[in-house]
PDB file of C-alpha atoms and ligand atoms in Angstrom:
ATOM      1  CA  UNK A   1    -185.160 -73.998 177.369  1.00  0.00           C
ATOM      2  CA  UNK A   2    -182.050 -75.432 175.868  1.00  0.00           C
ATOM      3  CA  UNK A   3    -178.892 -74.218 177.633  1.00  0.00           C
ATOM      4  CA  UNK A   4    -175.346 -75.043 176.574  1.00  0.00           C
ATOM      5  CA  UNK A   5    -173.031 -75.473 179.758  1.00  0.00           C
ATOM      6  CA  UNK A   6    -169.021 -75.140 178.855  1.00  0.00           C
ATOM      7  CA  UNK A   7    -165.768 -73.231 180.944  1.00  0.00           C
ATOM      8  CA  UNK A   8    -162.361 -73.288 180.364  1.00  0.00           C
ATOM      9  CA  UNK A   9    -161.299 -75.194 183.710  1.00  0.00           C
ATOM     10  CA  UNK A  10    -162.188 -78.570 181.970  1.00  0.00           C
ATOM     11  CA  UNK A  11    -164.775 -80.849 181.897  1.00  0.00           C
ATOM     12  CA  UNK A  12    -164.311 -82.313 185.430  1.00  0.00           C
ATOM     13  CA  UNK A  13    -163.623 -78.844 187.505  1.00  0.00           C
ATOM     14  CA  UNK A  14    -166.275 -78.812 190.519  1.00  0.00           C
ATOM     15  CA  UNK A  15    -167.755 -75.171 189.111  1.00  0.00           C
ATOM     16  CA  UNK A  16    -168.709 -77.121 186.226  1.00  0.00           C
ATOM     17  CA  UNK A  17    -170.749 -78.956 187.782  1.00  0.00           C
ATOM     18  CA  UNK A  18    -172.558 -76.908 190.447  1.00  0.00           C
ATOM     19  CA  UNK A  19    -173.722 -74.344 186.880  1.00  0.00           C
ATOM     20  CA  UNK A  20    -174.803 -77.436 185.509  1.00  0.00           C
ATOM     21  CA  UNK A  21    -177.095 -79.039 188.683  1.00  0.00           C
ATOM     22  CA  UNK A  22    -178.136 -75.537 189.159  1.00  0.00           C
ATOM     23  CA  UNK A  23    -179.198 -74.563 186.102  1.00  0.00           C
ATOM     24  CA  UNK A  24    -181.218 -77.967 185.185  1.00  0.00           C
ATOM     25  CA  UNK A  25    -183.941 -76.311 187.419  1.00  0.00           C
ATOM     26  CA  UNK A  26    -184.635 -73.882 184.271  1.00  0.00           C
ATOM     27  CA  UNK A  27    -183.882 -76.183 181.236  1.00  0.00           C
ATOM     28  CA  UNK A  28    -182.395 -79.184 179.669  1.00  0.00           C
ATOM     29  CA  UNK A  29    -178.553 -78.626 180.088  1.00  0.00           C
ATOM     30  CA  UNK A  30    -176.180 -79.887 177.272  1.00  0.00           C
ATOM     31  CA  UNK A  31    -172.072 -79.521 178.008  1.00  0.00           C
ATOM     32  CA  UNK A  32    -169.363 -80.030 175.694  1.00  0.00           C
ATOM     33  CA  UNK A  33    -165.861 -78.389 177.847  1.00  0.00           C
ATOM     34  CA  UNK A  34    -162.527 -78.373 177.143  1.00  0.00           C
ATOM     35  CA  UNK A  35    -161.128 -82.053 177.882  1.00  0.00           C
ATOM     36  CA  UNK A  36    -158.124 -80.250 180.213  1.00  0.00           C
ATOM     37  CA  UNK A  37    -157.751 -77.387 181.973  1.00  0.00           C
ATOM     38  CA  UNK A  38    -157.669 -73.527 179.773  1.00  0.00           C
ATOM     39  CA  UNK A  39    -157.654 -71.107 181.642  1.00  0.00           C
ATOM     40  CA  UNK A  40    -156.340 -67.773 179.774  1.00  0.00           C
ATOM     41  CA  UNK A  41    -156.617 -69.119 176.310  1.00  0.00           C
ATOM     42  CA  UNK A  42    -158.374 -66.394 175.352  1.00  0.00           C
ATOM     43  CA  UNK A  43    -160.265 -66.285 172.380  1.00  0.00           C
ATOM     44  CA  UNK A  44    -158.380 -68.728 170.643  1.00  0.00           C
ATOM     45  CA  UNK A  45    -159.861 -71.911 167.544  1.00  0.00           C
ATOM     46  CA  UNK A  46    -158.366 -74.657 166.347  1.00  0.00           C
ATOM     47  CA  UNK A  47    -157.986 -74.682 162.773  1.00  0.00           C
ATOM     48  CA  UNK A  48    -155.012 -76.644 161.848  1.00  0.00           C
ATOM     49  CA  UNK A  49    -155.322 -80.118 163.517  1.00  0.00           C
ATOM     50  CA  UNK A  50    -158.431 -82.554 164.234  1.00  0.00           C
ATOM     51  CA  UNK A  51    -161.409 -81.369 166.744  1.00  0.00           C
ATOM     52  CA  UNK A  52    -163.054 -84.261 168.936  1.00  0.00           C
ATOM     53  CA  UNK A  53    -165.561 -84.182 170.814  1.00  0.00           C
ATOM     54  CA  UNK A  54    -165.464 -87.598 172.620  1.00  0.00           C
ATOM     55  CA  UNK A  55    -168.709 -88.689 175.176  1.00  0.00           C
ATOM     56  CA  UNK A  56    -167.797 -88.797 178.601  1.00  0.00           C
ATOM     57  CA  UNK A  57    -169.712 -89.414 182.106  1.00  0.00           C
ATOM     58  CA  UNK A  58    -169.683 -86.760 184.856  1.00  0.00           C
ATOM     59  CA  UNK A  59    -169.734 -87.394 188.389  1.00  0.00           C
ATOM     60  CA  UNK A  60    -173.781 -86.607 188.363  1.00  0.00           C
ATOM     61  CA  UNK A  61    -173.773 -89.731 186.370  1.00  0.00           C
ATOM     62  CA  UNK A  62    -174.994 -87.753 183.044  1.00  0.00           C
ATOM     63  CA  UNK A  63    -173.224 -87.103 179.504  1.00  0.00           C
ATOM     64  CA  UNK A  64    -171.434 -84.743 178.325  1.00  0.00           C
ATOM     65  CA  UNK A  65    -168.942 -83.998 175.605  1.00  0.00           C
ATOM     66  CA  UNK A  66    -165.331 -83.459 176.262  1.00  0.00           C
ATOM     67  CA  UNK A  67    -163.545 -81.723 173.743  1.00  0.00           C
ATOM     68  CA  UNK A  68    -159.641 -81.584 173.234  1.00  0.00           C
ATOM     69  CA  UNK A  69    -160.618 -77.877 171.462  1.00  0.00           C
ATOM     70  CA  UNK A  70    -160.821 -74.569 173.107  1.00  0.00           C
ATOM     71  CA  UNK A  71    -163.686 -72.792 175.203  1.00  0.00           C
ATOM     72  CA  UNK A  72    -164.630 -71.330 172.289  1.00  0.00           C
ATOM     73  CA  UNK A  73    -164.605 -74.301 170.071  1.00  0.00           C
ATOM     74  CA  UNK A  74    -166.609 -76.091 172.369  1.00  0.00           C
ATOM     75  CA  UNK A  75    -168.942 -73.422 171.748  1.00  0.00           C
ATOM     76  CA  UNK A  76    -168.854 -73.859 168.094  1.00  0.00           C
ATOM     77  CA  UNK A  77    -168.901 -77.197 167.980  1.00  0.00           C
ATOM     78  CA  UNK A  78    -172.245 -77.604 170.361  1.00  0.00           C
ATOM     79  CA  UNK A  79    -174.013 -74.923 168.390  1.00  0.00           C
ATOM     80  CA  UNK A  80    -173.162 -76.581 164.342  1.00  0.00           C
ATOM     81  CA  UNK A  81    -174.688 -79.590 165.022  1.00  0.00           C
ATOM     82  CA  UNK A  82    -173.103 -81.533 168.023  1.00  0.00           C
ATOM     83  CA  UNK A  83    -175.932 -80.848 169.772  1.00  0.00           C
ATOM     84  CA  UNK A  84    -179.025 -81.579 167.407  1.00  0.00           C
ATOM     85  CA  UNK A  85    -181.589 -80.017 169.625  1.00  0.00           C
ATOM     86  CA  UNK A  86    -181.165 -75.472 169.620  1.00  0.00           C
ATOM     87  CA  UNK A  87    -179.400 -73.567 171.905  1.00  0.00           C
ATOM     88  CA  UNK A  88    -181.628 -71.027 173.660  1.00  0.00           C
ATOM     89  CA  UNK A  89    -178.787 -69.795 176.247  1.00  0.00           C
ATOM     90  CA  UNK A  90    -175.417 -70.232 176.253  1.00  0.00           C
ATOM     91  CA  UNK A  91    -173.483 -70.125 180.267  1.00  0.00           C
ATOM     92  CA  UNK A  92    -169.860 -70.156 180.370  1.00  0.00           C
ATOM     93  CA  UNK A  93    -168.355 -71.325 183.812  1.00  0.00           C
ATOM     94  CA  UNK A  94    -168.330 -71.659 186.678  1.00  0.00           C
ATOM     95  CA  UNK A  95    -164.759 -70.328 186.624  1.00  0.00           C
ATOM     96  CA  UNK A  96    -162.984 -70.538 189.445  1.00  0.00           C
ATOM     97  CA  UNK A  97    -161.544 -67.081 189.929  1.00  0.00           C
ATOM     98  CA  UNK A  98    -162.484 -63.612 188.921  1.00  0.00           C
ATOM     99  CA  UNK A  99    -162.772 -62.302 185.335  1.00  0.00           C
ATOM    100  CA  UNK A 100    -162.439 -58.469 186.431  1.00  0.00           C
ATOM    101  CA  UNK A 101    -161.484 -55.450 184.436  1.00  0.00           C
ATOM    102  CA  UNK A 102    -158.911 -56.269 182.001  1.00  0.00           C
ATOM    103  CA  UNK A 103    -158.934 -60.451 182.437  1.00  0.00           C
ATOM    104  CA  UNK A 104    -161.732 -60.463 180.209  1.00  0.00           C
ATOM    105  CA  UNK A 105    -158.955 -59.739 177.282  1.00  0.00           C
ATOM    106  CA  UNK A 106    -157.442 -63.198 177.979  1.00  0.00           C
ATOM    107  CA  UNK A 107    -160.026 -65.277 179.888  1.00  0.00           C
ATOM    108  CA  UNK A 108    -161.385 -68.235 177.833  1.00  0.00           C
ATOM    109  CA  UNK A 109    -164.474 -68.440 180.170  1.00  0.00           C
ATOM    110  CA  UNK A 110    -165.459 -64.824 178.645  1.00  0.00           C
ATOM    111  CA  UNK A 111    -164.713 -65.937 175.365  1.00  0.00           C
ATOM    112  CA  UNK A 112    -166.504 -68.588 175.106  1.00  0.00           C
ATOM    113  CA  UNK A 113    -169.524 -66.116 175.669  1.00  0.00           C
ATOM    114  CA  UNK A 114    -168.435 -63.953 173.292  1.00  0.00           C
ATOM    115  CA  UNK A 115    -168.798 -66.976 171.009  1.00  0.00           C
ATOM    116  CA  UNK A 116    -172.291 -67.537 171.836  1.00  0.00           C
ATOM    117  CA  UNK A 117    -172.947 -64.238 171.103  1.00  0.00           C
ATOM    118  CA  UNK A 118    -171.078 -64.035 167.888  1.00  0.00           C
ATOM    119  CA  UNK A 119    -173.681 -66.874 166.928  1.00  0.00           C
ATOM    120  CA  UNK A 120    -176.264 -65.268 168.155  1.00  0.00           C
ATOM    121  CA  UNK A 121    -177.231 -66.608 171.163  1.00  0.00           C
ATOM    122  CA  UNK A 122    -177.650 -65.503 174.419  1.00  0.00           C
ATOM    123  CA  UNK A 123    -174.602 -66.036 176.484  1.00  0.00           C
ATOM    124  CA  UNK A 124    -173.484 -65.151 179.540  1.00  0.00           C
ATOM    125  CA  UNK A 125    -169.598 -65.622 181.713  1.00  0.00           C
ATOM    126  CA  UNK A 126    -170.086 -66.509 185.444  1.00  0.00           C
ATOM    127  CA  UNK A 127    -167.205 -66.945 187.883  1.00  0.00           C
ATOM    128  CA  UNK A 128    -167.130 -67.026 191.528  1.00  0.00           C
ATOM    129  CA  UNK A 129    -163.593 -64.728 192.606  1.00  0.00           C
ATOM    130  CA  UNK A 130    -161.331 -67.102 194.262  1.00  0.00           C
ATOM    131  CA  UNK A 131    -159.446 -69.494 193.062  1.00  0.00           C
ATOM    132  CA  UNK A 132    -159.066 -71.594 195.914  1.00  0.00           C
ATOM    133  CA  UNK A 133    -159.726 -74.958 195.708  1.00  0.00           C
ATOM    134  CA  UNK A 134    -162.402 -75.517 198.496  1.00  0.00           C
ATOM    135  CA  UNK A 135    -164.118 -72.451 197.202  1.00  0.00           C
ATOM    136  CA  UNK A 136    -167.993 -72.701 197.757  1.00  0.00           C
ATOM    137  CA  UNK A 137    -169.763 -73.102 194.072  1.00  0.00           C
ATOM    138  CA  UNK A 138    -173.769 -72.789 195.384  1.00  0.00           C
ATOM    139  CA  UNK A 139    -174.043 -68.780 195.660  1.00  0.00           C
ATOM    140  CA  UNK A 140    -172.671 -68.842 191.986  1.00  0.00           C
ATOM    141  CA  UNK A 141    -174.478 -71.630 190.558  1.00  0.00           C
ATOM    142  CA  UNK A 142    -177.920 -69.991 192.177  1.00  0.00           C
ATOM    143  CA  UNK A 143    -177.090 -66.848 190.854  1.00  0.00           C
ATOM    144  CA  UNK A 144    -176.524 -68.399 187.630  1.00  0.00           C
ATOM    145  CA  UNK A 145    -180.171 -70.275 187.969  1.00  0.00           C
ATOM    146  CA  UNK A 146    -181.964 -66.989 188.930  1.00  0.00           C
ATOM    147  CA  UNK A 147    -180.357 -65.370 186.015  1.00  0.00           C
ATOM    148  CA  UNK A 148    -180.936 -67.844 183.279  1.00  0.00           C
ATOM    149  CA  UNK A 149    -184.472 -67.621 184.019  1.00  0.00           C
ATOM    150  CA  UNK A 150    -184.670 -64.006 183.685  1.00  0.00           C
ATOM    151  CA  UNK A 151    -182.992 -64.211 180.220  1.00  0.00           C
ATOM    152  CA  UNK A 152    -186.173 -66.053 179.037  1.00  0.00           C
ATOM    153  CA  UNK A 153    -187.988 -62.850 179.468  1.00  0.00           C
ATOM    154  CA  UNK A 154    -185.322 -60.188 179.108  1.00  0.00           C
ATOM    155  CA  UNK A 155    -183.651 -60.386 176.304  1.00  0.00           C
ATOM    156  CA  UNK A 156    -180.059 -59.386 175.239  1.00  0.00           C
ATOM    157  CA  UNK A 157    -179.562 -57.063 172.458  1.00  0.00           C
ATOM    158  CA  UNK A 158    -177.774 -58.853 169.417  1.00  0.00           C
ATOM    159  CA  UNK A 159    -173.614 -58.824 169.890  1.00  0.00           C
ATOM    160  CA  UNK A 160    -174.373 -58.552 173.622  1.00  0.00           C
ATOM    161  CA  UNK A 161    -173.271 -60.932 176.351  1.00  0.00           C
ATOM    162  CA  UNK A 162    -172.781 -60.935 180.216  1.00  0.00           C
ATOM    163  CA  UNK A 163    -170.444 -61.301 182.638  1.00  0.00           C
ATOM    164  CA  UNK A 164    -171.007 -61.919 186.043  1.00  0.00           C
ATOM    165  CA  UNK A 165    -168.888 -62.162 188.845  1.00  0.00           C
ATOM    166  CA  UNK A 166    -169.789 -63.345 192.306  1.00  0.00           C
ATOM    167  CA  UNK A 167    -167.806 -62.485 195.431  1.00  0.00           C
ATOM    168  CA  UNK A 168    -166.377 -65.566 197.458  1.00  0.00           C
ATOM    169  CA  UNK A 169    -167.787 -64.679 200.545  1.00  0.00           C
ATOM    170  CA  UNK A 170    -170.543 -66.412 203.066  1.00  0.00           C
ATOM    171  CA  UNK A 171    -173.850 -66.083 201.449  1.00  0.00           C
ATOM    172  CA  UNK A 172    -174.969 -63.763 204.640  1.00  0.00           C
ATOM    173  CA  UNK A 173    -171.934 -61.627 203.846  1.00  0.00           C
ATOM    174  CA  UNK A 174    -172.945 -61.168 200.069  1.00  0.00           C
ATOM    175  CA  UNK A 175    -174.106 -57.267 199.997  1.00  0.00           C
ATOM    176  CA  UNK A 176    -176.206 -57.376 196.854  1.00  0.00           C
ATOM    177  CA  UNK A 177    -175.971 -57.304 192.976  1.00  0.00           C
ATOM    178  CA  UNK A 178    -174.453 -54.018 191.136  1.00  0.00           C
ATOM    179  CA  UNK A 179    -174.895 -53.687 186.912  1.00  0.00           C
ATOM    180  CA  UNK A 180    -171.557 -52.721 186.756  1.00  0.00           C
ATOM    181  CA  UNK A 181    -169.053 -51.659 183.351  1.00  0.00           C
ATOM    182  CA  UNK A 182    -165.989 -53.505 182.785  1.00  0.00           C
ATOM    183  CA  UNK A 183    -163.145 -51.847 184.942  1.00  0.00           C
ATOM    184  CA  UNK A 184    -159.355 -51.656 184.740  1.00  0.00           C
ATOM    185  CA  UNK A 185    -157.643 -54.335 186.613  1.00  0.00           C
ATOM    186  CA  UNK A 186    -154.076 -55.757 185.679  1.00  0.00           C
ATOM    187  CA  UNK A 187    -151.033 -57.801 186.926  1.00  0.00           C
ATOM    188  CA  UNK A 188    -148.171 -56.085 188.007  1.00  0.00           C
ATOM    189  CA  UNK A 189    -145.972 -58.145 185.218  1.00  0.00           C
ATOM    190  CA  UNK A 190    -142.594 -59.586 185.878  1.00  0.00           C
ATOM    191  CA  UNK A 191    -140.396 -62.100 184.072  1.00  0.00           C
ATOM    192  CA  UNK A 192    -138.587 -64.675 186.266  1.00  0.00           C
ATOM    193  CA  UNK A 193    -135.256 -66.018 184.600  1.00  0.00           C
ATOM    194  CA  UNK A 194    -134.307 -69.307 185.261  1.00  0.00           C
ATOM    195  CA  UNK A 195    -131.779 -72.213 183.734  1.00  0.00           C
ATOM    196  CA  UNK A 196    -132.735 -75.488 182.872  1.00  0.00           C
ATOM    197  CA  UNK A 197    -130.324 -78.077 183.762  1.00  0.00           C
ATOM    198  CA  UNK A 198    -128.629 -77.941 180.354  1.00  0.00           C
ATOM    199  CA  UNK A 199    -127.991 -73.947 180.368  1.00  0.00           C
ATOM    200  CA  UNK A 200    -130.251 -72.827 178.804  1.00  0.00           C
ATOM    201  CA  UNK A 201    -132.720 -70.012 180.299  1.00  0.00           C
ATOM    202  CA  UNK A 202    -136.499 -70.454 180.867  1.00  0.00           C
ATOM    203  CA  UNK A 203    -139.089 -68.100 181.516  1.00  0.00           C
ATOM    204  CA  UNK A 204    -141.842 -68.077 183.748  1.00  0.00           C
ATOM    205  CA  UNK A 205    -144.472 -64.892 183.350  1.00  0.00           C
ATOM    206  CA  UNK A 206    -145.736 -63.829 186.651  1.00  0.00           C
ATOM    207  CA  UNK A 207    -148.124 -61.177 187.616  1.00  0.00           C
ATOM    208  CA  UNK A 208    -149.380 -62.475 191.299  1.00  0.00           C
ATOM    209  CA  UNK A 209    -150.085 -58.517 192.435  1.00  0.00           C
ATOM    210  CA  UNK A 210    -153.267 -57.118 191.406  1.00  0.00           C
ATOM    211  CA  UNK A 211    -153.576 -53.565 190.788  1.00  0.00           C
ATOM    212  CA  UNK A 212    -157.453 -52.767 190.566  1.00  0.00           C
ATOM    213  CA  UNK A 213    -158.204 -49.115 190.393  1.00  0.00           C
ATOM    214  CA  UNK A 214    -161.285 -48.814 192.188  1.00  0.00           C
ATOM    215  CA  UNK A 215    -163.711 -46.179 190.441  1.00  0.00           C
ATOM    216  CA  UNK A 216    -167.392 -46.294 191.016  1.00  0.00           C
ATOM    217  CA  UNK A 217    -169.624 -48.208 188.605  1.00  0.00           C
ATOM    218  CA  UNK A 218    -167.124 -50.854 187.584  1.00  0.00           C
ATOM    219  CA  UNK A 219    -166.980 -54.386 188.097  1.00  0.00           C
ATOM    220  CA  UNK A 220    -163.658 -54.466 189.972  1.00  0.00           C
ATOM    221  CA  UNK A 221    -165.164 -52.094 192.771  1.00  0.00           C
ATOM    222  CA  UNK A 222    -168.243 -54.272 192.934  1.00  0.00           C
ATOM    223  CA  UNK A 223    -166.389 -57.339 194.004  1.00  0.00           C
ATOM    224  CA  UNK A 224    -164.147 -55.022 196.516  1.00  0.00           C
ATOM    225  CA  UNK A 225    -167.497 -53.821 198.352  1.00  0.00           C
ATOM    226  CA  UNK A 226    -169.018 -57.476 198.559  1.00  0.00           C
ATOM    227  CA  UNK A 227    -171.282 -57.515 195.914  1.00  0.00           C
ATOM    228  CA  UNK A 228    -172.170 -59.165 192.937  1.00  0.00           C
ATOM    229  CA  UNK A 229    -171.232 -57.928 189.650  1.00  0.00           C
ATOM    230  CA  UNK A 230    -173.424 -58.323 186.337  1.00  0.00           C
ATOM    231  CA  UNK A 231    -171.529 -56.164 183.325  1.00  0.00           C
ATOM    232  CA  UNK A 232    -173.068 -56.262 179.945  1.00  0.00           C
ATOM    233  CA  UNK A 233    -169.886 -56.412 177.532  1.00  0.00           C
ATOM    234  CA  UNK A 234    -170.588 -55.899 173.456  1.00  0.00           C
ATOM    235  CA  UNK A 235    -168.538 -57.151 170.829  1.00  0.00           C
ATOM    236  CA  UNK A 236    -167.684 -53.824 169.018  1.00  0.00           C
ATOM    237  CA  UNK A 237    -164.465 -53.010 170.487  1.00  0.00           C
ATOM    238  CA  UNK A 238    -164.402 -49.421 168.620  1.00  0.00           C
ATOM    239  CA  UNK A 239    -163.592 -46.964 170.799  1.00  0.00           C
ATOM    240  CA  UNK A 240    -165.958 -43.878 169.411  1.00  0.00           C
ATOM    241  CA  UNK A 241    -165.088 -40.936 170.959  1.00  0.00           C
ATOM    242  CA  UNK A 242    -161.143 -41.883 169.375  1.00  0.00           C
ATOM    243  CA  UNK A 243    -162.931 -42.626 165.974  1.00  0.00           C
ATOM    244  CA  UNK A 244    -164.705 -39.350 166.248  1.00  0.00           C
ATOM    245  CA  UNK A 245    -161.087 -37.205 166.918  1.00  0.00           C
ATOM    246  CA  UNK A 246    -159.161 -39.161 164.545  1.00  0.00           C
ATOM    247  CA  UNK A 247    -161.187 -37.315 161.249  1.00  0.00           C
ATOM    248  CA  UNK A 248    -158.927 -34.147 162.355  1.00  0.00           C
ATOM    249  CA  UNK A 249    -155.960 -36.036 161.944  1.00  0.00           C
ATOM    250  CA  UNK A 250    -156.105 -36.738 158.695  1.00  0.00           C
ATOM    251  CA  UNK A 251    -155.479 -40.312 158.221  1.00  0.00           C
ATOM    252  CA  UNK A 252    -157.994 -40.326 155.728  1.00  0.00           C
ATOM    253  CA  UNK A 253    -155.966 -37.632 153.215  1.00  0.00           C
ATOM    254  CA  UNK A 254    -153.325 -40.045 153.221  1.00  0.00           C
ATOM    255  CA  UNK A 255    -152.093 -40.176 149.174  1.00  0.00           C
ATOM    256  CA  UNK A 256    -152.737 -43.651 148.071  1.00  0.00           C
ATOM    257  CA  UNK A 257    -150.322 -42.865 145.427  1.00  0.00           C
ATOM    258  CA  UNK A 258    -147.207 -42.386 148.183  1.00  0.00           C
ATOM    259  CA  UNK A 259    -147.901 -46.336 148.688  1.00  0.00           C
ATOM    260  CA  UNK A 260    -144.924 -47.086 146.219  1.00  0.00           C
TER     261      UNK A 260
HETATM  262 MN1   MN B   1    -160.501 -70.670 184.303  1.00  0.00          MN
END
């Protein structure tokens, strides 16, 4: 198996690493990352200036690519030709701190998933939920082993991916693993206001308070109750059941002619 390694903490974050050792037990591991840190870039692509993709050595002593493009150009990149050999598996991560409820929206870990997916690969988001900096990679990155391998014989639907959290706790203090759906978590968001030296104000966004709302079933309450949390998320963002009520609004009898 062929798996393409990438995150969007940069080529020489730690979690990088540990997916990568780990996961050379189940295949021959490629990674092209980000070049610097990119955390919340979402699902963003460069189109307007120059990709490279420049070789670099990791501390394992290996190759890899480091890219000054996005998570999810890295993606692109590895699977149009960068790498000659095909992708069977695409792992985004390890970030290092959660991608819960409504984080997936901006994290570029997730998105460079959905990426693999989009090109029709299976792909799958791993991050372990604390972000600090002597967090402890090898639950994650054997998690992330264990689950690669059963993606040889299970296999996603098409426009499918996964995301998988894994609590930061003591391997003994790790409950289990939930299938979970994505759940609502978000920042409680406040604008700072500050002056530069010259007068003029800055900005900094914060949002250090976490509201999770903690229904059953989600991935947010998985990680509160110790466990390990393996969502499947799908590319159609349609919300049906919306789709289905709007016919009785009658959006659709709108007169075409009234356009004018
Ligand atoms: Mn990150």
């Amino acid at each position: 198996m062929n798996i393409l390694v990438t995150n969007d903490d940069g080529i020489h974050a730690e979690g990088l690493l540990a997916l990568k050792s780990a996961l050379e037990r189940s295949g021959k591991v490629y990674v092209v990352a980000p070049d610097r840190p990119r955390s919340a870039c979402g699902h963003s692509i460069t189109l307007h200036k120059p990709l490279r993709a420049d070789e670099v050595r990791l501390r394992d002593g290996s190759t890899a690519y480091a890219s000054n493009g996005t998570p999810s150009d890295c993606v692109s990149l590895a699977l149009l030709g960068l790498i000659e050999e095909p992708i069977d598996l695409v792992v985004a991560g390890i970030n290092r701190g959660p991608n819960l409820g409504w984080d997936l929206t901006y994290s570029g870990t997730v998105s460079a998933a959905m990426e693999g997916a989009i090109m029709g690969v299976q792909s799958f988001a791993i991050s372990v939920t604390a972000d600090r900096t002597d967090v402890d990679y090898t639950p994650t990155a054997s998690f992330a082993a264990w689950l690669a391998a059963l993606l040889q014989e299970q296999r996603l639907p098409a426009d499918t991916l996964l995301n998988v959290n894994v609590p930061a706790l003591p391997i003994d203090q790790i409950k289990g693993v939930r299938i979970t759906r994505q759940g609502q978590r978000r920042y409680t968001g406040n604008v700072v206001k500050r002056l530069d030296p010259s007068g003029r104000a800055y900005y900094w966004l914060g949002g250090d308070t976490v509201v999770d709302k903690l229904d059953e079933g989600t991935d947010v309450k998985a990680i509160a109750d110790g466990y390990i949390s393996v969502s499947p998320i799908h590319l159609d963002l349609t919300d049906y059941n919306t789709l289905r009520e709007m016919f009785s609004w009658g959006i659709q009898n709108f007169d075409v002619r009234n356009l004018g």
